Short mmCIF file of C-alpha atoms and ligand atoms in Angstrom, two decimals:
data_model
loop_
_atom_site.label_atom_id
_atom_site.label_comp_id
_atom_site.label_asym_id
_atom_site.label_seq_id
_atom_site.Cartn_x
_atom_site.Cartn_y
_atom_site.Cartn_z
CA UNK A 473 0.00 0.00 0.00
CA UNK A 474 1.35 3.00 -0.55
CA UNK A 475 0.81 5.69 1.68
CA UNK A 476 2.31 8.90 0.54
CA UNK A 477 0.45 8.40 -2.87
CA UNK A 478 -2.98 7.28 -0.78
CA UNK A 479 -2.54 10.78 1.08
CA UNK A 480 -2.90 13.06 -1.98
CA UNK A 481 -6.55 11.88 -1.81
CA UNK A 482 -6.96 13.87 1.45
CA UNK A 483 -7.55 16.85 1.54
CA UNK A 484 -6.59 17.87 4.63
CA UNK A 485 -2.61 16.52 3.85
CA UNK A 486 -2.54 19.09 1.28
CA UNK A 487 -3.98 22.23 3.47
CA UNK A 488 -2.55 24.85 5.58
CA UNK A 489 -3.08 21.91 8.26
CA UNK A 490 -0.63 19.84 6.99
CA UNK A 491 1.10 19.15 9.89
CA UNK A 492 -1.71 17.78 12.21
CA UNK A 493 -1.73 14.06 12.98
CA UNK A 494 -4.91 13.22 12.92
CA UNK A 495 -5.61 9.97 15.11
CA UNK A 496 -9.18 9.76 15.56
CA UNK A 497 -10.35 7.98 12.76
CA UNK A 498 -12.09 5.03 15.03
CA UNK A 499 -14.72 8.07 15.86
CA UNK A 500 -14.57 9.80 12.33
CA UNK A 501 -12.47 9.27 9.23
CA UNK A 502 -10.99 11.90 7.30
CA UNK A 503 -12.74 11.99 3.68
CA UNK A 504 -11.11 11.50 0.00
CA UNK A 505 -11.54 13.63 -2.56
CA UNK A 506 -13.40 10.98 -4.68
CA UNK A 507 -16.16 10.51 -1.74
CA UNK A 508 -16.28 14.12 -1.65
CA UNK A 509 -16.34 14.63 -5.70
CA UNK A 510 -19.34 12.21 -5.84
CA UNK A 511 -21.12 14.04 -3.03
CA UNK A 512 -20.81 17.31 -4.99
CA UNK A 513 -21.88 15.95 -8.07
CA UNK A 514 -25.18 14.94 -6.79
CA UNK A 515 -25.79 18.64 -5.61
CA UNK A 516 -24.59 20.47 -8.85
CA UNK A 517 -25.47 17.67 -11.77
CA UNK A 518 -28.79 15.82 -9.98
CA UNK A 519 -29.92 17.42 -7.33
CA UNK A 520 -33.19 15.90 -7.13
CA UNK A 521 -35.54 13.10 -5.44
CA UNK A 522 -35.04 9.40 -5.64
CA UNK A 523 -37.46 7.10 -5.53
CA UNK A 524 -40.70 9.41 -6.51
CA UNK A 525 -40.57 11.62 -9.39
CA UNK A 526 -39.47 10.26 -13.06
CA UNK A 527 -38.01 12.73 -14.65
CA UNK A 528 -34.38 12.04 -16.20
CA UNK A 529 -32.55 14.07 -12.86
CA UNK A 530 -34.96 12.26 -10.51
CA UNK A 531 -34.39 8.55 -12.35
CA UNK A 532 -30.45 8.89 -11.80
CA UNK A 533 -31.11 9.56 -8.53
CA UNK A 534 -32.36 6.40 -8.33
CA UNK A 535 -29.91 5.06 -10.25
CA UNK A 536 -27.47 6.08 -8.19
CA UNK A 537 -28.66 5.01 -4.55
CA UNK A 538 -29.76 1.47 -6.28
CA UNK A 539 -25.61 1.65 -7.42
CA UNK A 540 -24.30 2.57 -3.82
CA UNK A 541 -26.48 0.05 -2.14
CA UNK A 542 -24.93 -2.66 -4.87
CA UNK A 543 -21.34 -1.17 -3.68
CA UNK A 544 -22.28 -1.34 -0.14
CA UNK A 545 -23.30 -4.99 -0.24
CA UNK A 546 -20.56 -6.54 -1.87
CA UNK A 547 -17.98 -4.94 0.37
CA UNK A 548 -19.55 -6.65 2.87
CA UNK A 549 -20.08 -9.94 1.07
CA UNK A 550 -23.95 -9.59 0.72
CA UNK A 551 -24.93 -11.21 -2.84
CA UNK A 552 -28.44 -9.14 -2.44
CA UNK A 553 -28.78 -5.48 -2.14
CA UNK A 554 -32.28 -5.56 -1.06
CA UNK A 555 -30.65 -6.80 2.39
CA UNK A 556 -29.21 -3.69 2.76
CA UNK A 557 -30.91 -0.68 4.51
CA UNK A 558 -29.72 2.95 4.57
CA UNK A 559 -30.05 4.63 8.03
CA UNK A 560 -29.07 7.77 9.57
CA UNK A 561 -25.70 6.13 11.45
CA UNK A 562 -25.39 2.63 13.01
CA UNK A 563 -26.92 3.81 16.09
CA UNK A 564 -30.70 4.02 14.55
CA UNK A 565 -29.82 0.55 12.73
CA UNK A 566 -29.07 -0.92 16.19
CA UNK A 567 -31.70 0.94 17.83
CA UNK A 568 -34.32 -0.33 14.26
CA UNK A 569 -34.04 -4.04 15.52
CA UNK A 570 -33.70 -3.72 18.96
CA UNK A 571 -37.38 -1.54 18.78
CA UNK A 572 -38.73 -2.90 15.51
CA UNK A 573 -37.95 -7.10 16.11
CA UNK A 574 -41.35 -8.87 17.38
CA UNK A 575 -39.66 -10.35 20.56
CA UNK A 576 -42.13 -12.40 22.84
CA UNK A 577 -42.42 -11.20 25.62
CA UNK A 578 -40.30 -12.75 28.68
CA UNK A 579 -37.23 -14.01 25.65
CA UNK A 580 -33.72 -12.86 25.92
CA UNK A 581 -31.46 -10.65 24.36
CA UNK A 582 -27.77 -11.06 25.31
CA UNK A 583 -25.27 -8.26 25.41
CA UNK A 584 -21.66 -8.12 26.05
CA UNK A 585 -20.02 -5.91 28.75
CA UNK A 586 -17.99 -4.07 26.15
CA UNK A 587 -20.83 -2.31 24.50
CA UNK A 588 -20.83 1.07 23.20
CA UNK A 589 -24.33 2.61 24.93
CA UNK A 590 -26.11 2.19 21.29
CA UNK A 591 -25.57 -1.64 22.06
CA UNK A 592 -26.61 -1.08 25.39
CA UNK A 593 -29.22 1.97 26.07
CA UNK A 594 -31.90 0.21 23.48
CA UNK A 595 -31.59 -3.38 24.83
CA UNK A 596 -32.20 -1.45 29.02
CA UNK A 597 -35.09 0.37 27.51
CA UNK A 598 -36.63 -2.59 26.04
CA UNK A 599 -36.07 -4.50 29.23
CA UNK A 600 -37.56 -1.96 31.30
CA UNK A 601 -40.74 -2.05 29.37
CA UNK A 602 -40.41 -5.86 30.10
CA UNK A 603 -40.18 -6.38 26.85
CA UNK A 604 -37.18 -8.63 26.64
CA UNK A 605 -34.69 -9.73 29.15
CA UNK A 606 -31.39 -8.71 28.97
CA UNK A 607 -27.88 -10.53 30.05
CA UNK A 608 -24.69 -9.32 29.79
CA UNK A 609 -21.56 -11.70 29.04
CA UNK A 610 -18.88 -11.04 31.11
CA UNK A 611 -15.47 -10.14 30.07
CA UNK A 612 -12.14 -11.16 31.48
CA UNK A 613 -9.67 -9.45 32.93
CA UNK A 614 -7.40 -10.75 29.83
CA UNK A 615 -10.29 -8.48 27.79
CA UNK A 616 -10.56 -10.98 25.53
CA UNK A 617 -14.21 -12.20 24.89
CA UNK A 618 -14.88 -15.62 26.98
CA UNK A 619 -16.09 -18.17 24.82
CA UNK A 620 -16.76 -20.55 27.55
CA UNK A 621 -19.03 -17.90 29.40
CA UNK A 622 -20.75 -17.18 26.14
CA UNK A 623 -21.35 -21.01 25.54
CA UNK A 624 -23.24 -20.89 29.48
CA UNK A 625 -25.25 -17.98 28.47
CA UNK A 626 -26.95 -19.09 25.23
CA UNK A 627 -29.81 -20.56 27.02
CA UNK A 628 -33.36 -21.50 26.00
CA UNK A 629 -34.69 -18.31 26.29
CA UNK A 630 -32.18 -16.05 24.29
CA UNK A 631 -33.78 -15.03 20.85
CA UNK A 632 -31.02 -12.56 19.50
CA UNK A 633 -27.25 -12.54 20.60
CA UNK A 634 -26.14 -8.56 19.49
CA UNK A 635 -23.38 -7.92 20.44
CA UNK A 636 -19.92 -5.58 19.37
CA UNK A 637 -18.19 -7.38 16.64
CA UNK A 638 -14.93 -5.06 16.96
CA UNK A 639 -14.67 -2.89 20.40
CA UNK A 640 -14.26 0.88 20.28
CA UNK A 641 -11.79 1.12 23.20
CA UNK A 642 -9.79 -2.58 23.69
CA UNK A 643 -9.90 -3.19 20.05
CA UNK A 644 -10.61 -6.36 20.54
CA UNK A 645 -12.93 -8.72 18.32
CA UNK A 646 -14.82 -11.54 19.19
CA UNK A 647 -14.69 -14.83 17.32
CA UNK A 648 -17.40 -13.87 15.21
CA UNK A 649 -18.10 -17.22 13.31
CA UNK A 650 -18.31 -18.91 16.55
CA UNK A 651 -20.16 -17.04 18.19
CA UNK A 652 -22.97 -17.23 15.29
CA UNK A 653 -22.39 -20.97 15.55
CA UNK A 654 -23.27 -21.38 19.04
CA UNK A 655 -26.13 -18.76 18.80
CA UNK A 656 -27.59 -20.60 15.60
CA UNK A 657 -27.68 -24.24 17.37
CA UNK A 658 -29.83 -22.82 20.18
CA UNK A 659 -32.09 -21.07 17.65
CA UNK A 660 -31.08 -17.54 18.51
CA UNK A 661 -30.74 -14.63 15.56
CA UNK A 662 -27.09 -12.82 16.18
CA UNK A 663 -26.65 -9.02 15.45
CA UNK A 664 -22.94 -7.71 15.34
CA UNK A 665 -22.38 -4.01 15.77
CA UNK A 666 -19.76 -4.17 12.97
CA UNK A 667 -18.57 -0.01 13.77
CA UNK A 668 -15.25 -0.60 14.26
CA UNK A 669 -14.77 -3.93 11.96
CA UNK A 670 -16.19 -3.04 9.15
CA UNK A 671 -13.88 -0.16 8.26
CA UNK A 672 -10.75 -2.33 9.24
CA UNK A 673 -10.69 -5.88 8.61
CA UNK A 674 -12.82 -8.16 4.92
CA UNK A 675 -16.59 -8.57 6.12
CA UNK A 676 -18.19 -11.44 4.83
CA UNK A 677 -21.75 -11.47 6.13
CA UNK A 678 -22.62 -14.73 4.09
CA UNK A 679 -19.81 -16.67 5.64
CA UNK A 680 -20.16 -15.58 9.26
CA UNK A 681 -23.49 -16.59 8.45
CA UNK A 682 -24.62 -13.53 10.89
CA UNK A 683 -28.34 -12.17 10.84
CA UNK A 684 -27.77 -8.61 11.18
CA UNK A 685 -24.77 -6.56 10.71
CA UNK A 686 -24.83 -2.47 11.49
CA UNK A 687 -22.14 -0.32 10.74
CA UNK A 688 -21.64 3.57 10.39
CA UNK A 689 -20.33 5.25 6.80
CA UNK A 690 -18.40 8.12 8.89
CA UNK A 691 -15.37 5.80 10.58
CA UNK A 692 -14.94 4.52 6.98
CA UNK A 693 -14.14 7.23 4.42
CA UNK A 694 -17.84 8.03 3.76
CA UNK A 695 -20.04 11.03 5.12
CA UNK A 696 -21.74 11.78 8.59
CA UNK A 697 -24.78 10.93 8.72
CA UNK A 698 -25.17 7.58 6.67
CA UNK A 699 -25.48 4.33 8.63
CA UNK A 700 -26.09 0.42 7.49
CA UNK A 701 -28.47 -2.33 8.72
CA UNK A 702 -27.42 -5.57 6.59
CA UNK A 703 -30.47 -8.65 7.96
CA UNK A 704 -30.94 -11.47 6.33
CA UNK A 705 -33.85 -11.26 3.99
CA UNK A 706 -36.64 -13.03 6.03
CA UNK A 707 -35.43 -11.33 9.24
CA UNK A 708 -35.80 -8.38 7.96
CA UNK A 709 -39.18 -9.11 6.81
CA UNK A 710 -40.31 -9.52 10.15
CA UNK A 711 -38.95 -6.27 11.72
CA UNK A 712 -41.32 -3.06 11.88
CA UNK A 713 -40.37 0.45 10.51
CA UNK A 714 -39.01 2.71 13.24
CA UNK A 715 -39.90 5.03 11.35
CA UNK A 716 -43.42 5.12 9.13
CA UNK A 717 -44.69 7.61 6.66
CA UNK A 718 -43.74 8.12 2.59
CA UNK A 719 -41.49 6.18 0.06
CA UNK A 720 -42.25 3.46 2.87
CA UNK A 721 -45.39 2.26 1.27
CA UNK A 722 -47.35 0.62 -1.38
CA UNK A 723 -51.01 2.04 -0.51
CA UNK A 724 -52.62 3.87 1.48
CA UNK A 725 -56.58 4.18 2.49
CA UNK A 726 -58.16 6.11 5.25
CA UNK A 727 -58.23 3.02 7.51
CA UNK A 728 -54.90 0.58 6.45
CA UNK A 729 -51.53 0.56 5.03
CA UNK A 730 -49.56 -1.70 3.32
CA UNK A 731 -45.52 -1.59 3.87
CA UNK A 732 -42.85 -2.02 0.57
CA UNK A 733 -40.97 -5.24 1.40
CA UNK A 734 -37.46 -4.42 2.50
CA UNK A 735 -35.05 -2.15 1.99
CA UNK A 736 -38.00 0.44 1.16
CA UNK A 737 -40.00 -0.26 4.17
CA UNK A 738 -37.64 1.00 6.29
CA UNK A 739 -36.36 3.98 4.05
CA UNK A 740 -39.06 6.57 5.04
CA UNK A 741 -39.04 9.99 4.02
CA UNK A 742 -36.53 11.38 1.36
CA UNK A 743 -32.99 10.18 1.96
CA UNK A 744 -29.42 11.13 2.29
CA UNK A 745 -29.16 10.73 -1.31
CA UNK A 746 -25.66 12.49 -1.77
CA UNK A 747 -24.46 10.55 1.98
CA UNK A 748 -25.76 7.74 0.41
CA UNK A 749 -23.56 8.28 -2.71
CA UNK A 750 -20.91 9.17 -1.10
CA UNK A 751 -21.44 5.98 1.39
CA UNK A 752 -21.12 4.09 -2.09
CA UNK A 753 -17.73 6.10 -2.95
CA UNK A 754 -16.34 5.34 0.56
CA UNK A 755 -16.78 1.48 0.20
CA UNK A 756 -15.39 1.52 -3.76
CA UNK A 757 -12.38 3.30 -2.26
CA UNK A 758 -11.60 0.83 0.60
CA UNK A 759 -12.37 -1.89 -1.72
CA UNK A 760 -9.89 -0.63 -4.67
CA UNK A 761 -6.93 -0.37 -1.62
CA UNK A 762 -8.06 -3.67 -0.03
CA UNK A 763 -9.15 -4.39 3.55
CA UNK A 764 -6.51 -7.01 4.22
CA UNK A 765 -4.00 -4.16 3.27
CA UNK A 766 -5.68 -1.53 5.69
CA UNK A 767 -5.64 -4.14 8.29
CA UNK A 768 -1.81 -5.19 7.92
CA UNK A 769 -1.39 -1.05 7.71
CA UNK A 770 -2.93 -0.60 10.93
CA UNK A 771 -1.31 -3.60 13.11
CA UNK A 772 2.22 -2.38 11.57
CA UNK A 773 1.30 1.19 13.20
CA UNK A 774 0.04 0.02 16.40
CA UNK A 775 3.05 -2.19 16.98
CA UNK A 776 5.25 1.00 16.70
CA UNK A 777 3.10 2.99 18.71
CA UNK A 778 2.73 0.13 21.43
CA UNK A 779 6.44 -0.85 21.07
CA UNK A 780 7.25 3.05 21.27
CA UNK A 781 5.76 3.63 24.79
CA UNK A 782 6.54 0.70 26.68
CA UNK A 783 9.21 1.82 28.31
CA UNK A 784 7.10 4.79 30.14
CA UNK A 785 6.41 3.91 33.64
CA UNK A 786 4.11 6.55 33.71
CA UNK A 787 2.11 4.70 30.94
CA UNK A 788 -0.70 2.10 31.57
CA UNK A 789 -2.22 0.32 28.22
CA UNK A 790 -6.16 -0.65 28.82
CA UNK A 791 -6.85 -3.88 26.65
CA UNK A 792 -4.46 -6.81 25.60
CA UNK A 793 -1.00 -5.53 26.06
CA UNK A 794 -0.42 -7.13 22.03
CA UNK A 795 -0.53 -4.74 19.46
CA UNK A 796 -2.24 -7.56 17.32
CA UNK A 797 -5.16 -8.39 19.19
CA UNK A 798 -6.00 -4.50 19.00
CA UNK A 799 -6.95 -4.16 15.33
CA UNK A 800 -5.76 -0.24 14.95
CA UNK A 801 -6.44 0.88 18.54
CA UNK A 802 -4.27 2.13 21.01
CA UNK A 803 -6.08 3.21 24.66
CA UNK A 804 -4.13 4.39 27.62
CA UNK A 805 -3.74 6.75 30.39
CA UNK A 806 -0.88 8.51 31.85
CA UNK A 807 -0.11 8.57 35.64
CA UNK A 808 -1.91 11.38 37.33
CA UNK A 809 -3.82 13.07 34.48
CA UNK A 810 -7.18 13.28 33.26
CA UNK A 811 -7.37 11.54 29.31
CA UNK A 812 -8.83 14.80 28.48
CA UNK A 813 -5.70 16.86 30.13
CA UNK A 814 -3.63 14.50 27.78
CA UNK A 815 -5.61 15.41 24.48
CA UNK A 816 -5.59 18.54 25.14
CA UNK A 817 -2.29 18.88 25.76
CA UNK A 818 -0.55 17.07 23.37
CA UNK A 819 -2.81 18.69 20.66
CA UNK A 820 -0.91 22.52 21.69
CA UNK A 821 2.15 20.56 21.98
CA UNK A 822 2.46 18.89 18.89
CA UNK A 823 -0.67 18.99 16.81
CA UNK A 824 -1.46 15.21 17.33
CA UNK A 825 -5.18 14.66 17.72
CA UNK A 826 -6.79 11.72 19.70
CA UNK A 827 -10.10 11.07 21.60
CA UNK A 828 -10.47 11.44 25.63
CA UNK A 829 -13.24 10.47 27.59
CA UNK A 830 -15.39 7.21 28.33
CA UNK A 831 -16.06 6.82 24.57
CA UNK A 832 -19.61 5.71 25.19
CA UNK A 833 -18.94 3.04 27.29
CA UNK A 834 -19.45 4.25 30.79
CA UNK A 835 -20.70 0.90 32.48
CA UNK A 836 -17.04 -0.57 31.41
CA UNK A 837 -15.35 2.25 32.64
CA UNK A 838 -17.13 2.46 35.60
CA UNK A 839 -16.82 -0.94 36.80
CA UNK A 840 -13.24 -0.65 36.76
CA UNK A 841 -13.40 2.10 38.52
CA UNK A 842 -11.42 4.38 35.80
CA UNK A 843 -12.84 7.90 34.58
CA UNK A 844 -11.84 7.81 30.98
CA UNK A 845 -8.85 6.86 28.79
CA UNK A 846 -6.72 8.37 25.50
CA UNK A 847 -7.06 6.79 22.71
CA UNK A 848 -5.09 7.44 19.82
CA UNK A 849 -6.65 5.33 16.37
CA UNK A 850 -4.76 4.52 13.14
CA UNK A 851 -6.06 4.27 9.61
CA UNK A 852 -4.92 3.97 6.41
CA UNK A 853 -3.76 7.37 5.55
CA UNK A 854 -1.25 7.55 8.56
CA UNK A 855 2.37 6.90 8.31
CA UNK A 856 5.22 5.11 10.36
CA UNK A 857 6.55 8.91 10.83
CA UNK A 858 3.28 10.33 12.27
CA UNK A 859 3.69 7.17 14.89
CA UNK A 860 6.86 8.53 15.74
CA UNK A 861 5.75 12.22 16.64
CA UNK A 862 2.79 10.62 18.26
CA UNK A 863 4.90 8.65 20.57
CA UNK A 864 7.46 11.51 21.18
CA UNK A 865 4.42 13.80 21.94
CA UNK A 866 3.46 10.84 24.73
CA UNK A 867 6.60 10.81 26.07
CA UNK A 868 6.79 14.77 26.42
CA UNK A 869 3.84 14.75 28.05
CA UNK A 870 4.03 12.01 30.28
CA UNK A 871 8.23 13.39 31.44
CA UNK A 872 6.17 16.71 31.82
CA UNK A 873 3.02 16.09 33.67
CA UNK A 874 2.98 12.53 35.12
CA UNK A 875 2.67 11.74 39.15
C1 LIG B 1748 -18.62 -0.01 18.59
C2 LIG B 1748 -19.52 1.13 18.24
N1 LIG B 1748 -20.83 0.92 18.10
C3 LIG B 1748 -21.68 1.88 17.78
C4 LIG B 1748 -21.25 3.17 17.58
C5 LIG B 1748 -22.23 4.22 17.22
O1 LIG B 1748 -21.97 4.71 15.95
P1 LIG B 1748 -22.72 6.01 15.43
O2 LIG B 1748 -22.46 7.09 16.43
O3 LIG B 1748 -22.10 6.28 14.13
O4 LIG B 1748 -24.16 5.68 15.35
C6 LIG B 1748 -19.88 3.46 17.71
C7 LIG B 1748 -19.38 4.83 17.54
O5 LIG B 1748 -18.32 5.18 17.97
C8 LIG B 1748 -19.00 2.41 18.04
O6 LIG B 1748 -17.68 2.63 18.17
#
């Protein structure tokens, strides 16, 4: 892969702010100029409605969204688009099965305890409605996900495993295939929250075999504000709309409606047609590089970076000390400071910038008894020489501020 020539894509390597390192691409990638060159084109050559009208602007509308959803599901290894359903970010496809899926009443859902809260917050509302139970999977202190304890939990009652595919702050994935295995003997659908895998390592719904797959077109090249529910077809046909109203439906009458079968049903309203495009733009881009190569990419930065500040007392590493098991993340905290103190300051110092904070995961945090970390994420636009300033900045920091 190479690098240098990948960065002329981006904008940002080519502005006045050059210099900045920008490692926060697990919360929101940087753009290329092709996703942003098809986004513009929709606004100055098409700008019209998809889906309605059928005039020549409106019918390449269509054209186009039918072409991005095509993109979108072989990236992930989907062989039929009309599994594919464009929402407004992963969240709302988490939150369109969790609210929309016709659970019986008194079944289970089972949750990790490494979810982000839109893995989490939906599954506590539905129980508290006593509409599902919900059990959480515990992790151990290795942070690596227990297959054993998973294997207990399956039981009888469990209708859908959903769970976090890749983790936002360990980095760590769960044996995916496995886990749909065990899920699937005992009857139960699977969901993965696929957020942070599916913009770093070769998705292959089909193979994993996995019901439902949700992932977000921001922490993968594409724009804010474009999200993806992948269900098998006849899973999907049993969820209800979250949302209900036009482009949703066949007809009408004053008394009854009748609902498009998916992707439609759950498309209502007019869309994010040049997000959507631009969605389709992101996924041709990662596809044309090659997820295998992002992934190597990544692991070859994070070893640096890990390798770089291990010999800082002041440093403590949250997740599996191995680079590898991390896919491209690399959490931590300095003695004696606040994570935020540490972005913060080693933005001024050095331009490097990384995310502080719980990162939506507050019931892992707080069970540990921690208040936050730094976590610094790699993509496929960094290089081996940004690692280096990043870990100087560490170091500068930590010699500077550190208890
Ligand atoms: C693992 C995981 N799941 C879900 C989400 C929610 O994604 P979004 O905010 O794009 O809906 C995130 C966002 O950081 C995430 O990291």
């Amino acid at each position: 892969m190479d690098v240098e020539r990948l960065r002329l894509d981006f904008p940002l390597y080519s502005s006045d702010e050059r210099d900045l390192i920008y490692l926060d691409s697990a919360c929101q990638t940087l753009r290329p100029r092709q996703v942003i060159e098809a986004m513009n084109e929709y606004y100055l050559e098409y700008p019209a409605c998809g889906g309605r009208s059928v005039h020549r602007l409106a019918t390449k509308v269509s054209i186009k969204i039918e072409e991005a959803r095509e993109m979108v599901a072989e990236f992930i290894g989907c062989s039929d688009p009309s599994c594919i359903v464009f929402t407004k970010n992963c969240t709302e496809a988490l939150n369109l099965v969790a609210k929309g899926y016709p659970f019986q009443r008194g079944s289970a859902v089972l949750t990790t305890d490494m979810e982000h809260n839109s893995n989490h917050v939906p599954w506590l509302q539905l129980r508290e409605l006593g509409i599902v139970r919900h059990r959480v999977v515990r992790t151990p202190p290795s942070g690596l996900f227990d297959l054993e304890a998973y294997r207990d939990a399956v039981a009888a009652d469990v209708s859908m495993v959903s769970m976090v595919h890749t983790n936002n702050v360990t980095g760590t994935s769960l044996p995916a295939k496995e886990v749909v295995e065990m899920a699937h003997e005992r009857e139960a659908l699977v969901m993965l929250d696929g957020a942070q895998s599916a913009p770093h390592q070769r998705i292959d719904v089909e193979e994993l075999d996995v019901d439902l797959f949700t992932f977000s077109a921001h922490k993968m090249l594409g724009p804010s504000g474009v999200g993806v529910l992948y269900g098998k077809r006849p899973v999907l046909e049993r969820i209800e709309p979250l949302v209900s109203g036009g482009g949703a439906v066949g007809m009408t009458d004053y008394e009854k409606v009748e609902f498009l079968p998916p992707p439609e049903r759950f498309e209502a309203g007019l869309l994010n047609y040049s997000g959507i495009i631009g969605t389709g733009a992101a996924v041709e881009y990662l596809g044309a590089v090659g997820m295998d190569e992002v992934a190597d990419h990544e692991a070859s930065l994070n070893r640096q970076a890990t390798e770089g500040l291990q010999d800082i007392d002041a440093i403590s590493l949250l997740g599996p000390p191995d680079p590898a098991l991390r896919a491209g993340l690399l959490p931590f905290n300095i003695r004696g400071m606040t994570s935020h103190d540490v972005a913060m300051i080693i933005d001024e110092m050095a331009k490097v910038q990384i995310r502080s904070g719980m990162h939506c995961m507050h019931p892992y945090f707080r069970s540990r008894g921690i208040d936050g970390c730094a976590r610094a994420s790699f993509y496929l636009y960094n290089t081996a020489e940004e690692c280096e300033r990043f870990v100087s900045a560490v170091r500068a920091v930590a010699d500077t501020f550190s208890s």
